[in-house]
PDB file of C-alpha atoms in Angstrom:
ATOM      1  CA  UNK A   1      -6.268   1.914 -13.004  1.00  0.00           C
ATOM      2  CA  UNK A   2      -5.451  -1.675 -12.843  1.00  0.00           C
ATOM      3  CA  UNK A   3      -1.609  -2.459 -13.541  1.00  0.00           C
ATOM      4  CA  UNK A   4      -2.296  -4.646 -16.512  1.00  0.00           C
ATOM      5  CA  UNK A   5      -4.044  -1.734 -18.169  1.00  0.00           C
ATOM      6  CA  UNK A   6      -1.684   0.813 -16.855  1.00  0.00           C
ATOM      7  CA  UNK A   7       1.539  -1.264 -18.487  1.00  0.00           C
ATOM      8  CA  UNK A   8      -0.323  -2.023 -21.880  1.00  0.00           C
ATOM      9  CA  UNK A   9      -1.241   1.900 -22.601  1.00  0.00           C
ATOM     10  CA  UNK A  10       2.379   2.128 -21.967  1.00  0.00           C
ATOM     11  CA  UNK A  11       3.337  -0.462 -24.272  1.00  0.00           C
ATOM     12  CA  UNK A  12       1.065   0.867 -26.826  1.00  0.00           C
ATOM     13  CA  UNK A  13       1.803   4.488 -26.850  1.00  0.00           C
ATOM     14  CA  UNK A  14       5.484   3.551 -26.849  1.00  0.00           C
ATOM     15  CA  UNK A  15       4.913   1.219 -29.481  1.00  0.00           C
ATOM     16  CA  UNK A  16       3.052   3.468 -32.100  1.00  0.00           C
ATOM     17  CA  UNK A  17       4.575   7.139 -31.458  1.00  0.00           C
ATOM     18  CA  UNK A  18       8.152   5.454 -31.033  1.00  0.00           C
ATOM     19  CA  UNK A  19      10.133   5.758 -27.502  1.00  0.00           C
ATOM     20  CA  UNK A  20      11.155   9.486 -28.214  1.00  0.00           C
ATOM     21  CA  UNK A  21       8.130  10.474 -27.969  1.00  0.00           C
ATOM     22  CA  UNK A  22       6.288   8.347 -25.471  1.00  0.00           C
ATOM     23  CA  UNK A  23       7.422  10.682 -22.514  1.00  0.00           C
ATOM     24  CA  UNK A  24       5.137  13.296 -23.415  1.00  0.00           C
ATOM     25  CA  UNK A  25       2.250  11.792 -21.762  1.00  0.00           C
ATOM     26  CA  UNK A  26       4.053  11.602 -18.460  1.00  0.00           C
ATOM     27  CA  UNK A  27       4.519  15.731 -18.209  1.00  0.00           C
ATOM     28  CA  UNK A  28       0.980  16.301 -17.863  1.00  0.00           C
ATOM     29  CA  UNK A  29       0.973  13.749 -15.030  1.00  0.00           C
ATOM     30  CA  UNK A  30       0.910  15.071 -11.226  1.00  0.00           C
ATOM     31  CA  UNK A  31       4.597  13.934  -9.452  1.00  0.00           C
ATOM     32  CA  UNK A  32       3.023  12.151  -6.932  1.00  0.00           C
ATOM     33  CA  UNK A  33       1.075   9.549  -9.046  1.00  0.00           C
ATOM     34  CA  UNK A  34       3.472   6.942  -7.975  1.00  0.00           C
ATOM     35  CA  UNK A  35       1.754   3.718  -9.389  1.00  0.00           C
ATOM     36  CA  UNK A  36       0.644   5.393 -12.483  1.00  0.00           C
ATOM     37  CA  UNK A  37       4.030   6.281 -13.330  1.00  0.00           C
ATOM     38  CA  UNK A  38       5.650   3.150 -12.712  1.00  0.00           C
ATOM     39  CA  UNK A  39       4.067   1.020 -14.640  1.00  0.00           C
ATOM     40  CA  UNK A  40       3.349   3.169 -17.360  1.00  0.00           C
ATOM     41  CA  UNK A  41       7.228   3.212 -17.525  1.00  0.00           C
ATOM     42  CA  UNK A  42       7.165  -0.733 -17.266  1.00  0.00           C
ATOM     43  CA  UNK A  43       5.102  -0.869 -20.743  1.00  0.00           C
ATOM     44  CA  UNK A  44       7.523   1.715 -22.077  1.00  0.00           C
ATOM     45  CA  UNK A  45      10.140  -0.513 -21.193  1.00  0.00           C
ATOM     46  CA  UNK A  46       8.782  -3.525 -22.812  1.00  0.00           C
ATOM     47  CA  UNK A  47       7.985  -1.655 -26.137  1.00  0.00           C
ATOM     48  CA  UNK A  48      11.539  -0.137 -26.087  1.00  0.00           C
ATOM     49  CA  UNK A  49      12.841  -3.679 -26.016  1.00  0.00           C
ATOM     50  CA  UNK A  50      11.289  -4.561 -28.946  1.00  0.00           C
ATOM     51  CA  UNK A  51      12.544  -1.675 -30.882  1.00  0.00           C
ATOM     52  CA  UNK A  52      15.911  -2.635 -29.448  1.00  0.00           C
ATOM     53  CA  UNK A  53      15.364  -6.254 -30.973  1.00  0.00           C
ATOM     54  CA  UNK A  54      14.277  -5.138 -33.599  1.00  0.00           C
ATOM     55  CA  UNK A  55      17.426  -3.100 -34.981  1.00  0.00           C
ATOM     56  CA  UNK A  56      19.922  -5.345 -33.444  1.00  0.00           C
ATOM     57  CA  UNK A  57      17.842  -8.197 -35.679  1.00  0.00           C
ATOM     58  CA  UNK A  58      17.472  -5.702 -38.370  1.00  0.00           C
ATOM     59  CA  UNK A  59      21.066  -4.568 -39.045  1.00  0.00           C
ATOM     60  CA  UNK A  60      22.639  -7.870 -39.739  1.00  0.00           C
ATOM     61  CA  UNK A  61      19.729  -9.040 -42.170  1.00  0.00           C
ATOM     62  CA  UNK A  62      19.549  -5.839 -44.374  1.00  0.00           C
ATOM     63  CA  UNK A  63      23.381  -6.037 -43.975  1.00  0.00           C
ATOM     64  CA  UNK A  64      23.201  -9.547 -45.878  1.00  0.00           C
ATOM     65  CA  UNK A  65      20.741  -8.946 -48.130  1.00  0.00           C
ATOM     66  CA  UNK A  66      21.766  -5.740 -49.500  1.00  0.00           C
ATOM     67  CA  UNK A  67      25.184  -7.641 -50.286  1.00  0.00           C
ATOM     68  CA  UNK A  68      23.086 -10.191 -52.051  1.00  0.00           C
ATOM     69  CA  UNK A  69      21.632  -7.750 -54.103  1.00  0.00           C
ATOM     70  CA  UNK A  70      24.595  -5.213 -54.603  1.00  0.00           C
ATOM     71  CA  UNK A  71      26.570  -8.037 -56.021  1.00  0.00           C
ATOM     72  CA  UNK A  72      24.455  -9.731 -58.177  1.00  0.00           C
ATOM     73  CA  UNK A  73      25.374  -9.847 -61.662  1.00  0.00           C
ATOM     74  CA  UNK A  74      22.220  -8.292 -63.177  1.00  0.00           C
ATOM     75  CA  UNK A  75      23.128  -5.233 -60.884  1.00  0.00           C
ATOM     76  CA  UNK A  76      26.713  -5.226 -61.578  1.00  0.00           C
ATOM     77  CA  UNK A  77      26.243  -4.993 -65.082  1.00  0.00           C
ATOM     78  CA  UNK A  78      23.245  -2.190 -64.553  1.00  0.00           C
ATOM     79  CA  UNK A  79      25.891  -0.006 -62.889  1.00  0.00           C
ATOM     80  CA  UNK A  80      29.178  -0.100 -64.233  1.00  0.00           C
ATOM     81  CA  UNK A  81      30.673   2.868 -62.178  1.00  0.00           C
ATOM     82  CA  UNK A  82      29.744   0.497 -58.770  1.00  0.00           C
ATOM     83  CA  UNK A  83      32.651  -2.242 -57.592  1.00  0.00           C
ATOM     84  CA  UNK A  84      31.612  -5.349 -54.906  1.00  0.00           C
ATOM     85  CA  UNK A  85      34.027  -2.958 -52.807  1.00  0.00           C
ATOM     86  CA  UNK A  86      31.585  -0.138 -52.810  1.00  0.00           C
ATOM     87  CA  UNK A  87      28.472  -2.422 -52.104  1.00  0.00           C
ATOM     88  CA  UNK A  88      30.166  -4.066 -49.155  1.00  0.00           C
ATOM     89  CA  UNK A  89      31.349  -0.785 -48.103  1.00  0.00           C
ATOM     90  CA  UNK A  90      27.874   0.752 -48.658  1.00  0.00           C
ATOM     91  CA  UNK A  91      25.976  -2.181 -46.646  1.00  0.00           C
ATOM     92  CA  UNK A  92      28.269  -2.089 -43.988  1.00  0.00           C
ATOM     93  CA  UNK A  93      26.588   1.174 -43.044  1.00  0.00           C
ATOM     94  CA  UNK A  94      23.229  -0.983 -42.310  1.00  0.00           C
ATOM     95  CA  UNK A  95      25.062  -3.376 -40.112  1.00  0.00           C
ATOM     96  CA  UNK A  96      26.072   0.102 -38.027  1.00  0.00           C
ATOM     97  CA  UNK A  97      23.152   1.793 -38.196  1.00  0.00           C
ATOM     98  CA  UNK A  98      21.398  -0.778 -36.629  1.00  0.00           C
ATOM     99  CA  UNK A  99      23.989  -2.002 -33.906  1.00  0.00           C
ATOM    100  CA  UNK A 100      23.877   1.718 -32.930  1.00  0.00           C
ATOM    101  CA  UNK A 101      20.069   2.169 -32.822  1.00  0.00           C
ATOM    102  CA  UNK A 102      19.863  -1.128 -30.901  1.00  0.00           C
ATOM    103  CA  UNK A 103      21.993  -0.831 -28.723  1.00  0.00           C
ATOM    104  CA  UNK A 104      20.797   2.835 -27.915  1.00  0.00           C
ATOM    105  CA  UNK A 105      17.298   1.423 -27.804  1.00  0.00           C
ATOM    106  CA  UNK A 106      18.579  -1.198 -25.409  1.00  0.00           C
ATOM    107  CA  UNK A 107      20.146   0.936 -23.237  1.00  0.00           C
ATOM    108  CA  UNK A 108      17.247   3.460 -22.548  1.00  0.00           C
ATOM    109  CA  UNK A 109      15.025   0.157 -22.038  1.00  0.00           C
ATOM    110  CA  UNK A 110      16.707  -0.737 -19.129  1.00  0.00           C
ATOM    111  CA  UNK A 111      17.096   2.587 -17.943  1.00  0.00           C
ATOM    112  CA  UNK A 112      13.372   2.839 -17.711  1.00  0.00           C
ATOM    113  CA  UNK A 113      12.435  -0.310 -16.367  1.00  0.00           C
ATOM    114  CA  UNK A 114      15.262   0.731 -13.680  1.00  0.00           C
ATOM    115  CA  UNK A 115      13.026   3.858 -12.922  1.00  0.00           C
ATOM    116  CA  UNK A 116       9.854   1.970 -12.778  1.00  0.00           C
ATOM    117  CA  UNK A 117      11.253  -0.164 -10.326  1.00  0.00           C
ATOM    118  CA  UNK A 118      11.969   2.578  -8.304  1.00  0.00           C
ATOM    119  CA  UNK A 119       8.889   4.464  -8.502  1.00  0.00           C
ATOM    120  CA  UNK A 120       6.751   0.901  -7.311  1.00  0.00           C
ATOM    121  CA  UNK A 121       9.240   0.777  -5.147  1.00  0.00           C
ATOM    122  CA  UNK A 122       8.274   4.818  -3.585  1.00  0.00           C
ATOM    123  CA  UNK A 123       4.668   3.886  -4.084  1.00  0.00           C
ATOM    124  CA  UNK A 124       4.918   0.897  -1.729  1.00  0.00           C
ATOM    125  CA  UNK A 125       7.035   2.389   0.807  1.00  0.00           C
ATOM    126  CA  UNK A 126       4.377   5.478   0.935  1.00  0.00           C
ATOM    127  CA  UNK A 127       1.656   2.904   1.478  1.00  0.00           C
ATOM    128  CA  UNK A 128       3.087   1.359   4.481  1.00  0.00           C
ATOM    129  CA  UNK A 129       4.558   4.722   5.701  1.00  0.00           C
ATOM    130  CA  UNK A 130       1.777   6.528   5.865  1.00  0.00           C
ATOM    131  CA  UNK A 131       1.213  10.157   4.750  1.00  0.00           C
ATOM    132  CA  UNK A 132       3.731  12.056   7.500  1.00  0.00           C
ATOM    133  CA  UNK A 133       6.768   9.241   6.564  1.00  0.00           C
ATOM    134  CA  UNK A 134       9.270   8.252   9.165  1.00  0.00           C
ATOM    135  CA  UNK A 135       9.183   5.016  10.453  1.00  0.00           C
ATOM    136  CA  UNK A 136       5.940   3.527  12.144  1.00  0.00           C
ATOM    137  CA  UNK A 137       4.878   3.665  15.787  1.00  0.00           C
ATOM    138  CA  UNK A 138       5.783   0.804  17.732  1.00  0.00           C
ATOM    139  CA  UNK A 139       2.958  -1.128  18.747  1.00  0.00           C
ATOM    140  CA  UNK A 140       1.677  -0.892  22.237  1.00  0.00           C
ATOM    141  CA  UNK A 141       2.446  -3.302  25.214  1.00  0.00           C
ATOM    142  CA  UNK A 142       0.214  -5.666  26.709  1.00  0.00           C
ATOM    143  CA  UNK A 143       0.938  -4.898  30.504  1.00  0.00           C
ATOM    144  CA  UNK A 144      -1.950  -6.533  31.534  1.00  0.00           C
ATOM    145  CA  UNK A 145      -0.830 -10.131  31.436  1.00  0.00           C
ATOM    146  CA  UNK A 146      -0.272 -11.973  34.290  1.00  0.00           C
ATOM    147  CA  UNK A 147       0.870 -15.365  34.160  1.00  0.00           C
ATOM    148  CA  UNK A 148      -1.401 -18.210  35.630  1.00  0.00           C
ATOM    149  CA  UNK A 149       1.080 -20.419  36.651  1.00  0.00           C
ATOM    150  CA  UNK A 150       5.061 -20.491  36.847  1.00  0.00           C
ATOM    151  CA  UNK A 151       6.040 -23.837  35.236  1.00  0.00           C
ATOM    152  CA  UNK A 152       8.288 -25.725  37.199  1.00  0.00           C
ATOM    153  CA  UNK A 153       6.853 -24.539  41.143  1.00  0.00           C
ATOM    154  CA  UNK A 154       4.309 -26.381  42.788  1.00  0.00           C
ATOM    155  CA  UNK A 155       1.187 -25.430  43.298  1.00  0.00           C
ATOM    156  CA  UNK A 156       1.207 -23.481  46.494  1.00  0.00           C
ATOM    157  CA  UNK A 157       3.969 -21.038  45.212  1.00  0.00           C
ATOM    158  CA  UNK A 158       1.473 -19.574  42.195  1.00  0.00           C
ATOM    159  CA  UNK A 159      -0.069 -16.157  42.981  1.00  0.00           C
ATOM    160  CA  UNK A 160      -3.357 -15.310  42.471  1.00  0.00           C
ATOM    161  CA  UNK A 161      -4.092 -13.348  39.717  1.00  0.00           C
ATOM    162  CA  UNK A 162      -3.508  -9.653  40.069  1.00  0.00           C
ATOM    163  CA  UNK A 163      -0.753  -9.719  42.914  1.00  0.00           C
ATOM    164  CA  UNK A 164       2.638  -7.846  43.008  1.00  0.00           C
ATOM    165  CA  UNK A 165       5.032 -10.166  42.249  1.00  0.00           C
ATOM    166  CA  UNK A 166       7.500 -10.695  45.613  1.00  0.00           C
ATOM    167  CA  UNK A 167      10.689  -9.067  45.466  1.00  0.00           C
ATOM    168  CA  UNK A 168      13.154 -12.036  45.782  1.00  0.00           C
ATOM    169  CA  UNK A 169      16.859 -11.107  46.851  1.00  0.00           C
TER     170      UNK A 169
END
């Protein structure tokens, strides 16, 4: 599969079923499908991002407007029992909730895009290592050339081509 493609039904998956579950799909996978891996992982990153945006955005804003709410007048005088001190109490839990879920979020997005990285990184190194690994053959040596001319001697002191050169004390 094409990268793009590969990456997007990462982000998708990831996206719909939620991070937790967006492994699964990788189990069935052979281990040595490299490329598949990696950027499968890369759209799981990406997705997991957004999640982590999302609660780190989220917290704050249902933070605010639940004290807008909770200590409204109208509800105050609904629920008589309730104090500001309990609603601000009470909303701080959102602010939490979603520091903790975004920053969790965050963290295990950058953990897989770390291990995406490193299996592109395997795949390409397999590529140019060939299937028995180890580093490559050097190439072989041109012993065959022979140069025309030495730069610098005259004329009469260039061998012909194919002669020994003289051993010079």
């Amino acid at each position: 599969m094409q990268p793009f493609v590969t990456t997007l039904i990462g982000f998708l998956v990831t996206f719909i079923v939620s991070p937790i579950f967006a492994g699964i799909p990788l189990c069935c996978l052979s281990q040595k499908g490299f490329s598949f891996r990696g950027y499968y992982l890369r759209g799981m990153a990406l997705a997991t991002l957004l999640y982590a945006a999302f609660f780190l955005a989220w917290g704050p804003v249902y933070q605010n407007r639940c004290n807008d709410i909770g200590t409204s007048y109208s509800f105050l005088k609904d629920h008589p029992d309730i104090t500001k001190d309990d609603v601000y109490a009470a909303c701080k839990a959102y602010l939490w909730v979603g520091v903790a879920f975004g920053s969790l979020f965050l963290i295990v997005s950058i953990l897989v895009f770390v291990r995406s990285r490193h299996l592109l990184s395997c795949e390409e190194d397999a590529k140019y290592r060939g299937v028995e690994g180890g580093m490559p053959a050097m190439a072989p040596l041109n012993n065959s050339y022979v140069p025309l001319n030495n730069y610098g001697a005259s004329p009469a002191e260039t061998r012909p081509f194919n002669q020994p050169v003289p051993y010079q004390q």
